[in-house]
PDB file of C-alpha atoms in Angstrom:
ATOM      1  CA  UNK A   1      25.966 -32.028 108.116  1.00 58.00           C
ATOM      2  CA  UNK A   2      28.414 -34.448 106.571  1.00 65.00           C
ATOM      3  CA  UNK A   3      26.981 -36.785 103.525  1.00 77.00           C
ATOM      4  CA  UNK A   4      28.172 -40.253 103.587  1.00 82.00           C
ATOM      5  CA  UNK A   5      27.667 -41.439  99.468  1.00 83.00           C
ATOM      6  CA  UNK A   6      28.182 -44.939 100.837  1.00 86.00           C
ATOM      7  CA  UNK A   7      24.219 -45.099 102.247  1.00 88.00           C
ATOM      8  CA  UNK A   8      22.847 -43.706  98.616  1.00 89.00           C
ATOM      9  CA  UNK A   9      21.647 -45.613  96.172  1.00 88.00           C
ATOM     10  CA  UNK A  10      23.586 -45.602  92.733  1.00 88.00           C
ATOM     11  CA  UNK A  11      20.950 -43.168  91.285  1.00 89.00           C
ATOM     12  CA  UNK A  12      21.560 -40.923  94.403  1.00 91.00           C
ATOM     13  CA  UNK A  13      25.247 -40.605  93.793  1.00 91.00           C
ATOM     14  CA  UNK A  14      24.490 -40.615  90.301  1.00 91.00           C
ATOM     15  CA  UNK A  15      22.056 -37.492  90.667  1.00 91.00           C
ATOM     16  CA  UNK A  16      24.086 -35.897  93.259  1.00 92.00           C
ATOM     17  CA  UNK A  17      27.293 -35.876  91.139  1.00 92.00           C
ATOM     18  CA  UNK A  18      25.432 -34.562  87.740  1.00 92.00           C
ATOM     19  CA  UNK A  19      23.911 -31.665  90.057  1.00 91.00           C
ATOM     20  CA  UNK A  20      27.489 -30.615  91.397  1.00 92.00           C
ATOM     21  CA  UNK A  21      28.870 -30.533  87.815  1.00 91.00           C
ATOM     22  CA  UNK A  22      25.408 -28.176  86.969  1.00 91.00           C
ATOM     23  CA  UNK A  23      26.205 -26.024  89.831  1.00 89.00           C
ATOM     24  CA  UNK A  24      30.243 -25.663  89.556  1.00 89.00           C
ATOM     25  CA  UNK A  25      29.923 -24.697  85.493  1.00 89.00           C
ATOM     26  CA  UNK A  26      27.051 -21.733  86.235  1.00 87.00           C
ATOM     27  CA  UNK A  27      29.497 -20.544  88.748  1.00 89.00           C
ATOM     28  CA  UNK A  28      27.056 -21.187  91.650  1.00 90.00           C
ATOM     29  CA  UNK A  29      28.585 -21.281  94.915  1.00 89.00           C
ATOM     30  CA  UNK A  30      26.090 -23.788  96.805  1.00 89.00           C
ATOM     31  CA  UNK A  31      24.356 -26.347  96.035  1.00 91.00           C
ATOM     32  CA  UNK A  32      20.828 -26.146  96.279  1.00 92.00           C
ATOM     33  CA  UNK A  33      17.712 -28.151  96.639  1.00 91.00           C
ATOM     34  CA  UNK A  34      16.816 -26.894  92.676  1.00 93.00           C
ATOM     35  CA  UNK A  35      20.439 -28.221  91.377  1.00 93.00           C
ATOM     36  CA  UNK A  36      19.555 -31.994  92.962  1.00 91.00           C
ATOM     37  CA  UNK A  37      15.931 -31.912  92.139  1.00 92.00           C
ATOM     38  CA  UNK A  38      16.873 -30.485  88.283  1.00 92.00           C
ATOM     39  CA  UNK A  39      18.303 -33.604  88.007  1.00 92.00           C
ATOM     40  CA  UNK A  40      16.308 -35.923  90.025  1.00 91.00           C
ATOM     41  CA  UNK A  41      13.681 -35.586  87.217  1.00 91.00           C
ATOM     42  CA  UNK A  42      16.042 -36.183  84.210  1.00 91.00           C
ATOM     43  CA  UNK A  43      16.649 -39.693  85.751  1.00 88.00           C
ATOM     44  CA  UNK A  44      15.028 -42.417  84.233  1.00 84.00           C
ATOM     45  CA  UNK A  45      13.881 -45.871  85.096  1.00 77.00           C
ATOM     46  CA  UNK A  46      13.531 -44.677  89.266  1.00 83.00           C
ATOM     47  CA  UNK A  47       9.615 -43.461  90.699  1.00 85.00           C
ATOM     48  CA  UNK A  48      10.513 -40.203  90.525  1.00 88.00           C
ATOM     49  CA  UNK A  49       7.783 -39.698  87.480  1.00 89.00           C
ATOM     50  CA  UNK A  50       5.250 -42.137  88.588  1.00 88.00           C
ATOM     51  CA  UNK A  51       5.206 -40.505  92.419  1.00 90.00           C
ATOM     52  CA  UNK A  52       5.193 -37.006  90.619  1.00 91.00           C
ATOM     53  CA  UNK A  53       2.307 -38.325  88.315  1.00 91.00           C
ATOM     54  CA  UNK A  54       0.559 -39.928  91.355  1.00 90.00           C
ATOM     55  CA  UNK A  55       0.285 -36.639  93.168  1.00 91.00           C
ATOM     56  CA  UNK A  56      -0.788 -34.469  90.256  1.00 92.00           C
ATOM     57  CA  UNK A  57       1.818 -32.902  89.302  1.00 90.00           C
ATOM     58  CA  UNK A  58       3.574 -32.554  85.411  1.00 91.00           C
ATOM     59  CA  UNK A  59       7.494 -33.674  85.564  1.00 92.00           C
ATOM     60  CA  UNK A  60       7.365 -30.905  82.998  1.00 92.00           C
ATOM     61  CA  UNK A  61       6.260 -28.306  85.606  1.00 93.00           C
ATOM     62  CA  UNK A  62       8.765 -29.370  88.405  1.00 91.00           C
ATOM     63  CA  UNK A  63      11.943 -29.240  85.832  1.00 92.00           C
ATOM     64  CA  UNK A  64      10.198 -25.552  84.913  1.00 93.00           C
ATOM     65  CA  UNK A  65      10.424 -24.296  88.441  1.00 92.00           C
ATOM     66  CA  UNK A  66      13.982 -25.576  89.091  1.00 92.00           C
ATOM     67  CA  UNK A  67      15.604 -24.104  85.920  1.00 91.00           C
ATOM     68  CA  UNK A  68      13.493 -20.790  87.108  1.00 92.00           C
ATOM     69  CA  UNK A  69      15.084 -20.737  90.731  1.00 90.00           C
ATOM     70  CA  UNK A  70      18.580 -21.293  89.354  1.00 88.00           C
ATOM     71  CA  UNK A  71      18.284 -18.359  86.900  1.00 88.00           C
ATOM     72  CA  UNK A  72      17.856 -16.286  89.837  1.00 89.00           C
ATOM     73  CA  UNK A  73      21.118 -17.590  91.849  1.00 87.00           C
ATOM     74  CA  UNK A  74      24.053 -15.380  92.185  1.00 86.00           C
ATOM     75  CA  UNK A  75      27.286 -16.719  90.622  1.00 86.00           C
ATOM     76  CA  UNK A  76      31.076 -16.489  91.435  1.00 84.00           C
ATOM     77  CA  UNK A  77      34.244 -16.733  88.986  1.00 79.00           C
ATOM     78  CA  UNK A  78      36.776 -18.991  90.520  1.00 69.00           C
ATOM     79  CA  UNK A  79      35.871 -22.614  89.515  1.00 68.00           C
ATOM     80  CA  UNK A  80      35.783 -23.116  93.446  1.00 74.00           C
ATOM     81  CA  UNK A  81      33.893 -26.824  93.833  1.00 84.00           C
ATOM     82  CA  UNK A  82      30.524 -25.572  95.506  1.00 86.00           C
ATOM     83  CA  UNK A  83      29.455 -26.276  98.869  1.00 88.00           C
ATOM     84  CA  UNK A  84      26.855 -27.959 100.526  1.00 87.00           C
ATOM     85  CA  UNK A  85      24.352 -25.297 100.469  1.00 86.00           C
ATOM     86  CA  UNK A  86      22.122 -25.333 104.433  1.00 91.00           C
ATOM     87  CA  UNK A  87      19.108 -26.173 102.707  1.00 92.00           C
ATOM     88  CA  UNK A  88      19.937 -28.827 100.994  1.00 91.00           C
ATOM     89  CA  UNK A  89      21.505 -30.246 103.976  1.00 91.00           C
ATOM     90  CA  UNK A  90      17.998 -30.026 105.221  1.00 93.00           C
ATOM     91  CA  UNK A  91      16.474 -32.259 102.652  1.00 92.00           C
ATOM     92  CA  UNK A  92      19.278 -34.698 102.745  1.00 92.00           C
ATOM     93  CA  UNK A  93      18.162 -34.646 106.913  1.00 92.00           C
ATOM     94  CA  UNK A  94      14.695 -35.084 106.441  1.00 92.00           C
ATOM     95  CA  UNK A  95      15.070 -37.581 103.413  1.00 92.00           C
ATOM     96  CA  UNK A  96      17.070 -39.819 106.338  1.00 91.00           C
ATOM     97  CA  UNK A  97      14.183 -39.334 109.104  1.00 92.00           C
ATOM     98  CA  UNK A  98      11.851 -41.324 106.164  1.00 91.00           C
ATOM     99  CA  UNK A  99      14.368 -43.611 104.906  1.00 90.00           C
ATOM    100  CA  UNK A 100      14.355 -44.673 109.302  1.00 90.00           C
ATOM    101  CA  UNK A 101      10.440 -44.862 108.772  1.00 90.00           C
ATOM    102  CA  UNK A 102      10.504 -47.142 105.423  1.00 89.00           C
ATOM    103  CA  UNK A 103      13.430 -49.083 107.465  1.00 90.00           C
ATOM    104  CA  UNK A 104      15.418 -48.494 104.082  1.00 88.00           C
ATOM    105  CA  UNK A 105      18.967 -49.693 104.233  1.00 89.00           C
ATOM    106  CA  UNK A 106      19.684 -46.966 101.533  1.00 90.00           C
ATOM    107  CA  UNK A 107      19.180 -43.410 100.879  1.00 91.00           C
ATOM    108  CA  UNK A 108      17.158 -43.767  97.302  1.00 90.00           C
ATOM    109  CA  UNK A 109      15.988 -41.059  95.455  1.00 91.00           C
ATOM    110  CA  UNK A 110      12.304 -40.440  95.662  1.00 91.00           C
ATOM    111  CA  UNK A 111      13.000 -40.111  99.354  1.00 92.00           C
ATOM    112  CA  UNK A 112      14.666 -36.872  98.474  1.00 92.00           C
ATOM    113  CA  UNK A 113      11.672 -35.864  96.040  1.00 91.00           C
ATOM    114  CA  UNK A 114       9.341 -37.056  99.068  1.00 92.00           C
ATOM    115  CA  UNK A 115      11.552 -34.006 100.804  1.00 93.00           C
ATOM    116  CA  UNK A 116      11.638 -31.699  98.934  1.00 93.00           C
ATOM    117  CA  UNK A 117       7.499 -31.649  98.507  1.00 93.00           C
ATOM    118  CA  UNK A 118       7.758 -27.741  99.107  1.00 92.00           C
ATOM    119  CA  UNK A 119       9.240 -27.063  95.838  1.00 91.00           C
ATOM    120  CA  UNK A 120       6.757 -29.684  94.158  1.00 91.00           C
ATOM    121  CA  UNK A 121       3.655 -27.945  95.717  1.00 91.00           C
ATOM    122  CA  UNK A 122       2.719 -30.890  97.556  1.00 90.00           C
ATOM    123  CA  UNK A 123       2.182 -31.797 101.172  1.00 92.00           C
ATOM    124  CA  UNK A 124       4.355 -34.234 102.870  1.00 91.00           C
ATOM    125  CA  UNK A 125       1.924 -36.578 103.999  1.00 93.00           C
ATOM    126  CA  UNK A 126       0.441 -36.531 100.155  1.00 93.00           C
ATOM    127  CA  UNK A 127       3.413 -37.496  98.826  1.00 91.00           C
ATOM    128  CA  UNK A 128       4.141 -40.111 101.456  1.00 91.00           C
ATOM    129  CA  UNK A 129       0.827 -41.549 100.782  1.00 92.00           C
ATOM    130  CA  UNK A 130       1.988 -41.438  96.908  1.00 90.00           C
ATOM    131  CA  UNK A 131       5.190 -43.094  97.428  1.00 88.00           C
ATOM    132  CA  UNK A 132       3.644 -46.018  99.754  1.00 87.00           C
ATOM    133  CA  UNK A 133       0.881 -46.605  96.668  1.00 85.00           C
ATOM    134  CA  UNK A 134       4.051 -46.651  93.674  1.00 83.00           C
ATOM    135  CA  UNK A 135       6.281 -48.581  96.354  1.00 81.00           C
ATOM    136  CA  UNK A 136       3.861 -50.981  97.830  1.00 75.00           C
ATOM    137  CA  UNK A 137       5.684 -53.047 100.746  1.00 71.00           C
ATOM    138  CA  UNK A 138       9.299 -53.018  98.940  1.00 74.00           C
ATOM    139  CA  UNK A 139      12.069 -51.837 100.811  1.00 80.00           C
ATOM    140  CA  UNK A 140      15.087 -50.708  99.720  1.00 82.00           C
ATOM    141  CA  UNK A 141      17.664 -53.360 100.691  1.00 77.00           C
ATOM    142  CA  UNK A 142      20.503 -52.934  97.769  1.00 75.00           C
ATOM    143  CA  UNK A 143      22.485 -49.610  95.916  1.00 73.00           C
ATOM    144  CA  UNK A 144      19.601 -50.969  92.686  1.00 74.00           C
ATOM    145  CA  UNK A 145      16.429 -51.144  93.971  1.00 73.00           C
ATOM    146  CA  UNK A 146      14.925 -49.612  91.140  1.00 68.00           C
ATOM    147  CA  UNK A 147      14.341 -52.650  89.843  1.00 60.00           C
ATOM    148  CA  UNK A 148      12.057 -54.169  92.323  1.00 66.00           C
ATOM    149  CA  UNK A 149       9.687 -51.122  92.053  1.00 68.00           C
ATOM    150  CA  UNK A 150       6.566 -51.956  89.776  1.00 70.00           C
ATOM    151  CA  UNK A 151       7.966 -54.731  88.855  1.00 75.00           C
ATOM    152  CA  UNK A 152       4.951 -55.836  87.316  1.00 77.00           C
ATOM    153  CA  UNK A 153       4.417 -53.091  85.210  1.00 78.00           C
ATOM    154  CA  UNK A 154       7.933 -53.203  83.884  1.00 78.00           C
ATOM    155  CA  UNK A 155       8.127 -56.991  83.110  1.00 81.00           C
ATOM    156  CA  UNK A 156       5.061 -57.909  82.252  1.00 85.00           C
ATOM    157  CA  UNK A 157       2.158 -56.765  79.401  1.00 88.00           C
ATOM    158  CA  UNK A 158      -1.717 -56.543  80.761  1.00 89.00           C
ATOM    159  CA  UNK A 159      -3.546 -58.813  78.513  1.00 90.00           C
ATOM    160  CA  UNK A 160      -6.828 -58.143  80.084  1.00 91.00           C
ATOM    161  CA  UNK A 161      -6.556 -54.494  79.263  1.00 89.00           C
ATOM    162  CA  UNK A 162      -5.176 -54.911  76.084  1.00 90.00           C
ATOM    163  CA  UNK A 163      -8.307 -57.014  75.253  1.00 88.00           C
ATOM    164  CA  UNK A 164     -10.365 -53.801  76.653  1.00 89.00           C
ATOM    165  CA  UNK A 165      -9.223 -51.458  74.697  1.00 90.00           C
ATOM    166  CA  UNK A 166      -9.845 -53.571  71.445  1.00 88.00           C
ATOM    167  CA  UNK A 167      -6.015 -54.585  70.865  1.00 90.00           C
ATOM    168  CA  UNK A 168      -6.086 -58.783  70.575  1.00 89.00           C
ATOM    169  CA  UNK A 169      -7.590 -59.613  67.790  1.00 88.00           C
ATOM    170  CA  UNK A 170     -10.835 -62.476  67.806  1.00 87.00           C
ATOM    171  CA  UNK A 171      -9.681 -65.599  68.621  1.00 86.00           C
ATOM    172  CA  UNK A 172     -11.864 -68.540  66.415  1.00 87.00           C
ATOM    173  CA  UNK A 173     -12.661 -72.025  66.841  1.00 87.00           C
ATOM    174  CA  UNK A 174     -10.909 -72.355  70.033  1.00 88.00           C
ATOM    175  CA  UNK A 175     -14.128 -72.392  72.840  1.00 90.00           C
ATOM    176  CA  UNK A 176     -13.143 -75.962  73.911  1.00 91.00           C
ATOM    177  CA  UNK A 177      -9.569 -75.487  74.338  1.00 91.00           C
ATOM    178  CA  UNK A 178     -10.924 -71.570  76.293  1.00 90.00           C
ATOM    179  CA  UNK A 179     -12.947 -73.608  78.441  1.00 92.00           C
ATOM    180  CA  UNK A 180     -10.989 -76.348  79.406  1.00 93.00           C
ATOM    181  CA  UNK A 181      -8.144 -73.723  80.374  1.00 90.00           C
ATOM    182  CA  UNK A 182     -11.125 -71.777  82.514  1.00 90.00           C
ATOM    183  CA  UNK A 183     -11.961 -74.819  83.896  1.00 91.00           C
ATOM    184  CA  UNK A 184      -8.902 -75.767  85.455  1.00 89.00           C
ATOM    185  CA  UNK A 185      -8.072 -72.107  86.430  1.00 88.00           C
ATOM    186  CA  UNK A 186     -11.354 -72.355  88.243  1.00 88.00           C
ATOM    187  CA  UNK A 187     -10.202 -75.093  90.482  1.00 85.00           C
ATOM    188  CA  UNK A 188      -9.140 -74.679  94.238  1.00 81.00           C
ATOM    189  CA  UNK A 189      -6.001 -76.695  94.051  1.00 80.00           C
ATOM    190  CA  UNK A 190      -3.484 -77.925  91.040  1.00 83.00           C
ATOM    191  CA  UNK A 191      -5.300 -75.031  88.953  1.00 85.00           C
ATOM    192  CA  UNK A 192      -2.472 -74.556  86.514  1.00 84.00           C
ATOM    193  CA  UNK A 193      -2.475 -75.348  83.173  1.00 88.00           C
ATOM    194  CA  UNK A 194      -0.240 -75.750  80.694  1.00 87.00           C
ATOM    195  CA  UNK A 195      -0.803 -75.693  76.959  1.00 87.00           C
ATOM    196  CA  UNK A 196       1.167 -77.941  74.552  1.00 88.00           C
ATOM    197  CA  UNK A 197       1.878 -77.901  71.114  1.00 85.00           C
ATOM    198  CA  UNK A 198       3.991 -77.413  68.161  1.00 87.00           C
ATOM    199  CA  UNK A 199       5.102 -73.629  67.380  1.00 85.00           C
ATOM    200  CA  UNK A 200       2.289 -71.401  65.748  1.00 84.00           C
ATOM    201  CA  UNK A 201      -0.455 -73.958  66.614  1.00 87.00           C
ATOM    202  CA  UNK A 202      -2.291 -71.124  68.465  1.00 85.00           C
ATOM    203  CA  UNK A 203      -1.105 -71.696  72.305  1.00 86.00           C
ATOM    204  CA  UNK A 204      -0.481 -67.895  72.488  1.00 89.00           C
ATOM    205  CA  UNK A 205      -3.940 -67.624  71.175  1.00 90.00           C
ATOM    206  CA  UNK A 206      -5.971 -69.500  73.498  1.00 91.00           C
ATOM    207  CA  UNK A 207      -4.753 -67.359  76.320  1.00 90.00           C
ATOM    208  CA  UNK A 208      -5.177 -64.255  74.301  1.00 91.00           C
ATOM    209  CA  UNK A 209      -9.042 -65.613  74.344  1.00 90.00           C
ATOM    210  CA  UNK A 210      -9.275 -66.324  77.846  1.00 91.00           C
ATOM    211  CA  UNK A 211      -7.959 -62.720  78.291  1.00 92.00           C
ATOM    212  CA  UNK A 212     -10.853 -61.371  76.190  1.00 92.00           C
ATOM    213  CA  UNK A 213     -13.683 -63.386  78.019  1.00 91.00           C
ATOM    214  CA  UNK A 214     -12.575 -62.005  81.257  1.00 90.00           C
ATOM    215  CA  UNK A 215     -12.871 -58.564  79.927  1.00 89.00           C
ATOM    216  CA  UNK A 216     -16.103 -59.033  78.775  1.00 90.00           C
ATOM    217  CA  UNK A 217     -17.215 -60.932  81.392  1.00 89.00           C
ATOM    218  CA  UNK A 218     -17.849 -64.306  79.989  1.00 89.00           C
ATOM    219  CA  UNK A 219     -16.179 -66.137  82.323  1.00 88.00           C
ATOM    220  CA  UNK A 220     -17.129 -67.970  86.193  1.00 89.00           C
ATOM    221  CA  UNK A 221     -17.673 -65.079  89.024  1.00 88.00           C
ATOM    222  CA  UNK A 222     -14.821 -66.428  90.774  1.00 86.00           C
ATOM    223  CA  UNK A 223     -12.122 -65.185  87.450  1.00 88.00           C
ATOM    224  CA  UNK A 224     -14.207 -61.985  86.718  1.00 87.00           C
ATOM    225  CA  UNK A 225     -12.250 -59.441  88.495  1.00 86.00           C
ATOM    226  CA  UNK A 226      -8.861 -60.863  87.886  1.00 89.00           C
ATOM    227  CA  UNK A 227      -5.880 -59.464  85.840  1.00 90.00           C
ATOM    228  CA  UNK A 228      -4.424 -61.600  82.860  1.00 90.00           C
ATOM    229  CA  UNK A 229      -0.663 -60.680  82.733  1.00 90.00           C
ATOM    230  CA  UNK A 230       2.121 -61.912  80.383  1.00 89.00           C
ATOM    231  CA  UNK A 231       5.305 -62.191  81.907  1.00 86.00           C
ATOM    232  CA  UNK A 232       8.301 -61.470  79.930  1.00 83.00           C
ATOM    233  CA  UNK A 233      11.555 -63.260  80.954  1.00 79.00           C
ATOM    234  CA  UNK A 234      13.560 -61.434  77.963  1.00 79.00           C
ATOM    235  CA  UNK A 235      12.809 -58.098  79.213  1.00 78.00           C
ATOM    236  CA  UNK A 236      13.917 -59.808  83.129  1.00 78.00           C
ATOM    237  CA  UNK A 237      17.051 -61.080  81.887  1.00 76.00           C
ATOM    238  CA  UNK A 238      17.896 -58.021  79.405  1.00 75.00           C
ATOM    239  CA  UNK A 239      20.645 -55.969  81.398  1.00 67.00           C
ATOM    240  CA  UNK A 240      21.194 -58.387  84.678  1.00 67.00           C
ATOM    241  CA  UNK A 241      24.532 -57.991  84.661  1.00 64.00           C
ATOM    242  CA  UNK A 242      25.645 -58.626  88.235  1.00 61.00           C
ATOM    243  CA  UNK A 243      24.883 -61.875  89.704  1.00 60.00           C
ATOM    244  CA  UNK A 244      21.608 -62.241  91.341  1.00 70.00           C
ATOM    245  CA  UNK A 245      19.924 -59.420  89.450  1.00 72.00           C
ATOM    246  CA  UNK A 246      17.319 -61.348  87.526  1.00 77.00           C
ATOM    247  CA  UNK A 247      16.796 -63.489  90.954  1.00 78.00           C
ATOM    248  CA  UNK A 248      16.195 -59.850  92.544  1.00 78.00           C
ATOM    249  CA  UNK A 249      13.742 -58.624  89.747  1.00 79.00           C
ATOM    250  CA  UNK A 250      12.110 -62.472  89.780  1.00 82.00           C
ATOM    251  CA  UNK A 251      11.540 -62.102  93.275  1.00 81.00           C
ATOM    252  CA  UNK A 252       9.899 -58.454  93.206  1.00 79.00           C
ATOM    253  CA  UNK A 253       7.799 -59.616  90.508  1.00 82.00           C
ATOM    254  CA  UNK A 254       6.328 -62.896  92.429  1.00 83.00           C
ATOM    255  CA  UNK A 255       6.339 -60.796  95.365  1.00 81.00           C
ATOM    256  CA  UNK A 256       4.090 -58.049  94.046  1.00 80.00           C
ATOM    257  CA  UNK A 257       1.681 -61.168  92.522  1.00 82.00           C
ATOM    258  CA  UNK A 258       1.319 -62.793  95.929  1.00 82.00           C
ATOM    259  CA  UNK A 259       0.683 -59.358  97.421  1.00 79.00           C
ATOM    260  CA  UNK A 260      -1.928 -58.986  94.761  1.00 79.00           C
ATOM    261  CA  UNK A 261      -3.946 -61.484  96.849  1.00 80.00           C
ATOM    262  CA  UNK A 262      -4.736 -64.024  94.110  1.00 81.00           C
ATOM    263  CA  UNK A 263      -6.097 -61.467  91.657  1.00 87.00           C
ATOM    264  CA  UNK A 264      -2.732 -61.863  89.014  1.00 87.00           C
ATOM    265  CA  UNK A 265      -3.015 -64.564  86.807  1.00 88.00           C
ATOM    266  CA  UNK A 266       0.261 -65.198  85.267  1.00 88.00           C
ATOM    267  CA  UNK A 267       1.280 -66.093  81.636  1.00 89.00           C
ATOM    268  CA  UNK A 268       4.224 -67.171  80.347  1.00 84.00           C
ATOM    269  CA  UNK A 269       4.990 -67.894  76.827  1.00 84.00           C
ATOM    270  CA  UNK A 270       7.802 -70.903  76.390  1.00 79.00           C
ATOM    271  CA  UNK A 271       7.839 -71.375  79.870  1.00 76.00           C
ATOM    272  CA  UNK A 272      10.120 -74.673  79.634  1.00 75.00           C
ATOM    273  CA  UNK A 273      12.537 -71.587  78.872  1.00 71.00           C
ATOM    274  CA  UNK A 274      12.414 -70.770  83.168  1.00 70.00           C
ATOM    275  CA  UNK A 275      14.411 -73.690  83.857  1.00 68.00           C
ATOM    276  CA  UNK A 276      18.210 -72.793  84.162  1.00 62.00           C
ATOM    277  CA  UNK A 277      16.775 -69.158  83.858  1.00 58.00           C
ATOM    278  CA  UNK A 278      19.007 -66.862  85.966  1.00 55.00           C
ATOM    279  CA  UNK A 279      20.577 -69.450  87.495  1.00 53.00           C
ATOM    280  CA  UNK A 280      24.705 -68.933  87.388  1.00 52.00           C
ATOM    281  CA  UNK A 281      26.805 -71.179  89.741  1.00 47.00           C
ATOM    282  CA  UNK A 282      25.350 -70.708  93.346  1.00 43.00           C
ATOM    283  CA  UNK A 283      22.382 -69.437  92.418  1.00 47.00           C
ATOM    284  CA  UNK A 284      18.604 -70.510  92.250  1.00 55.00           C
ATOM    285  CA  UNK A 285      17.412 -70.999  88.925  1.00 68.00           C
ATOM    286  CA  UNK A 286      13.959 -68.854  87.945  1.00 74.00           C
ATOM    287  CA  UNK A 287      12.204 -72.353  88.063  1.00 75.00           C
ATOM    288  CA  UNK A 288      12.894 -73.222  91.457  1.00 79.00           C
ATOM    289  CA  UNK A 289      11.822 -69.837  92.585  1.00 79.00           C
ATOM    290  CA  UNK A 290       8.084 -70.108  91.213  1.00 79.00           C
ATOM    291  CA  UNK A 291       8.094 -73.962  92.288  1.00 79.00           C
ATOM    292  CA  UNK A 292       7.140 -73.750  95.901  1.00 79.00           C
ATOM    293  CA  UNK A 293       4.886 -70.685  95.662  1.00 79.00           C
ATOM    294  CA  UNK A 294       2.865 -72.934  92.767  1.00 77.00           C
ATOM    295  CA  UNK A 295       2.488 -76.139  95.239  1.00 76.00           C
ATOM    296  CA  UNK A 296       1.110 -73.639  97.851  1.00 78.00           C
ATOM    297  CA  UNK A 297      -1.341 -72.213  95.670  1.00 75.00           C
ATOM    298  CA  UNK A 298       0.066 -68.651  96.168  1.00 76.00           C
ATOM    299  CA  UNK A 299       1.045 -68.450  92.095  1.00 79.00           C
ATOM    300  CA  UNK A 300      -1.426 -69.091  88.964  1.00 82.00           C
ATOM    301  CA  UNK A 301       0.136 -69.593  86.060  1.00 75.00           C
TER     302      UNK A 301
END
């Protein structure tokens, strides 16, 4: 089977070239499943951990039973480059079959953990389930998708559980200013409100109270079950080098909101500061992204 780096994702190639390096200094011949899924694990900022964590089973343990199976490979003098070892070829096969089911433009790299499910302990269909529920409905469409995966989870904090587990501190003498915000939250249409004031007047704190009613309860039935996120556009914008990466991460995040069915509310602090964010010449701007998804009622903010 010939390998064509040009449909992998830049982890892929990035994982794939570590493992031959791995392989050619222990003097293996092939490379094997264990070299590619050695390093597969190392990797951060891709699924790999959260699908492994999803179906049960320790990174710790998987990294255990590589370095185990490569002890026990035979090993050559030479400094020959190692082959493509059949099995592996295998994986990289079956890895392709469910990149055609996902309709993934790319070859990404928890498709090969999804693959290699023998070595995990896992059955296929497990871990398929696994990746669909740390996915959701994002396809892979660009050489960085990592980015667009829990997206929510990497650009935004959970004030709701924060309040939970007793980390906002009580907010006082702000019930009116709670309410009014509850109130038009509560509201079918134009239910987005916007606090305004000088700096350190307590805006921050007024939504750090609404947070804590919903987790206690205290608030109408129709806000009781819903999620109180902040977003953070520092943590979107920190490392978008190439043009239309904070668009791409932008998008993933309203995407996953949306798909949440209207049970995200949305926070963001000095949100004048998502006007002109993202936006270099040609491109949308981060406030004319959430515009039209706020006048259909598909975003609360």
């Amino acid at each position: 089977m010939t390998l064509d780096p040009r449909t992998w994702t830049v982890k892929t190639s990035e994982a794939v070239s570590a493992a031959m390096q791995v392989a050619a200094t222990a003097g293996h011949p092939e490379l094997m499943p264990h070299h590619l899924l050695a390093e597969l694990v190392k990797q951060d900022g891709t699924v790999t951990a959260p699908l492994l964590t999803k179906v049960g089973v320790p990174v710790t343990k998987v990294a255990e039973k590589c370095a185990t199976a490569l002890g026990k490979l035979p090993t050559t003098k030479g400094g020959a480059e190692p082959r493509l070892g059949r099995e592996l070829a295998s994986v990289f096969a079956e890895a392709a079959e469910t990149q055609s089911e996902f309709k993934d433009d790319f070859l990404s790299v928890e498709l090969l953990v999804v693959a290699m499910h023998e070595i995990v302990g896992v059955a296929r269909d497990e871990m398929l389930a696994a990746l669909k529920a740390v996915r959701g409905s994002h396809r892979v469409t660009s050489q960085n998708p990592e980015d667009q995966f829990q997206a929510l989870e990497k650009y935004s904090v959970d004030l709701t559980a924060r309040a939970r587990d007793g980390k906002i501190d009580p907010v006082i003498g702000r019930d009116e200013e709670i309410r009014r915000v509850v109130q038009v939250l509560s509201r079918r249409t134009k239910n987005n409100p916007i606090l305004i004031g000088e700096p350190g007047v307590g805006k921050t704190a007024i939504v750090e109270g609404l947070a804590q009613r919903i987790a206690s309860g205290d608030v109408p039935e129709g806000l009781k079950s819903k999620r109180l996120l902040s977003l953070d556009l520092g943590a979107m914008l920190a490392g978008a080098k190439y043009r239309g990466e904070f668009e791409e991460r932008l998008k993933a995040v309203l995407k996953e909101i949306i798909d949440a069915g209207g049970e995200v509310i949305t926070f963001v602090d000095e949100i004048h500061n998502l006007v002109g964010a993202g936006g270099a010449e040609g491109a949308m701007d981060a406030g004319n992204m959430v515009k039209p998804m706020l006048a259909r009622g598909e975003l609360r903010m």
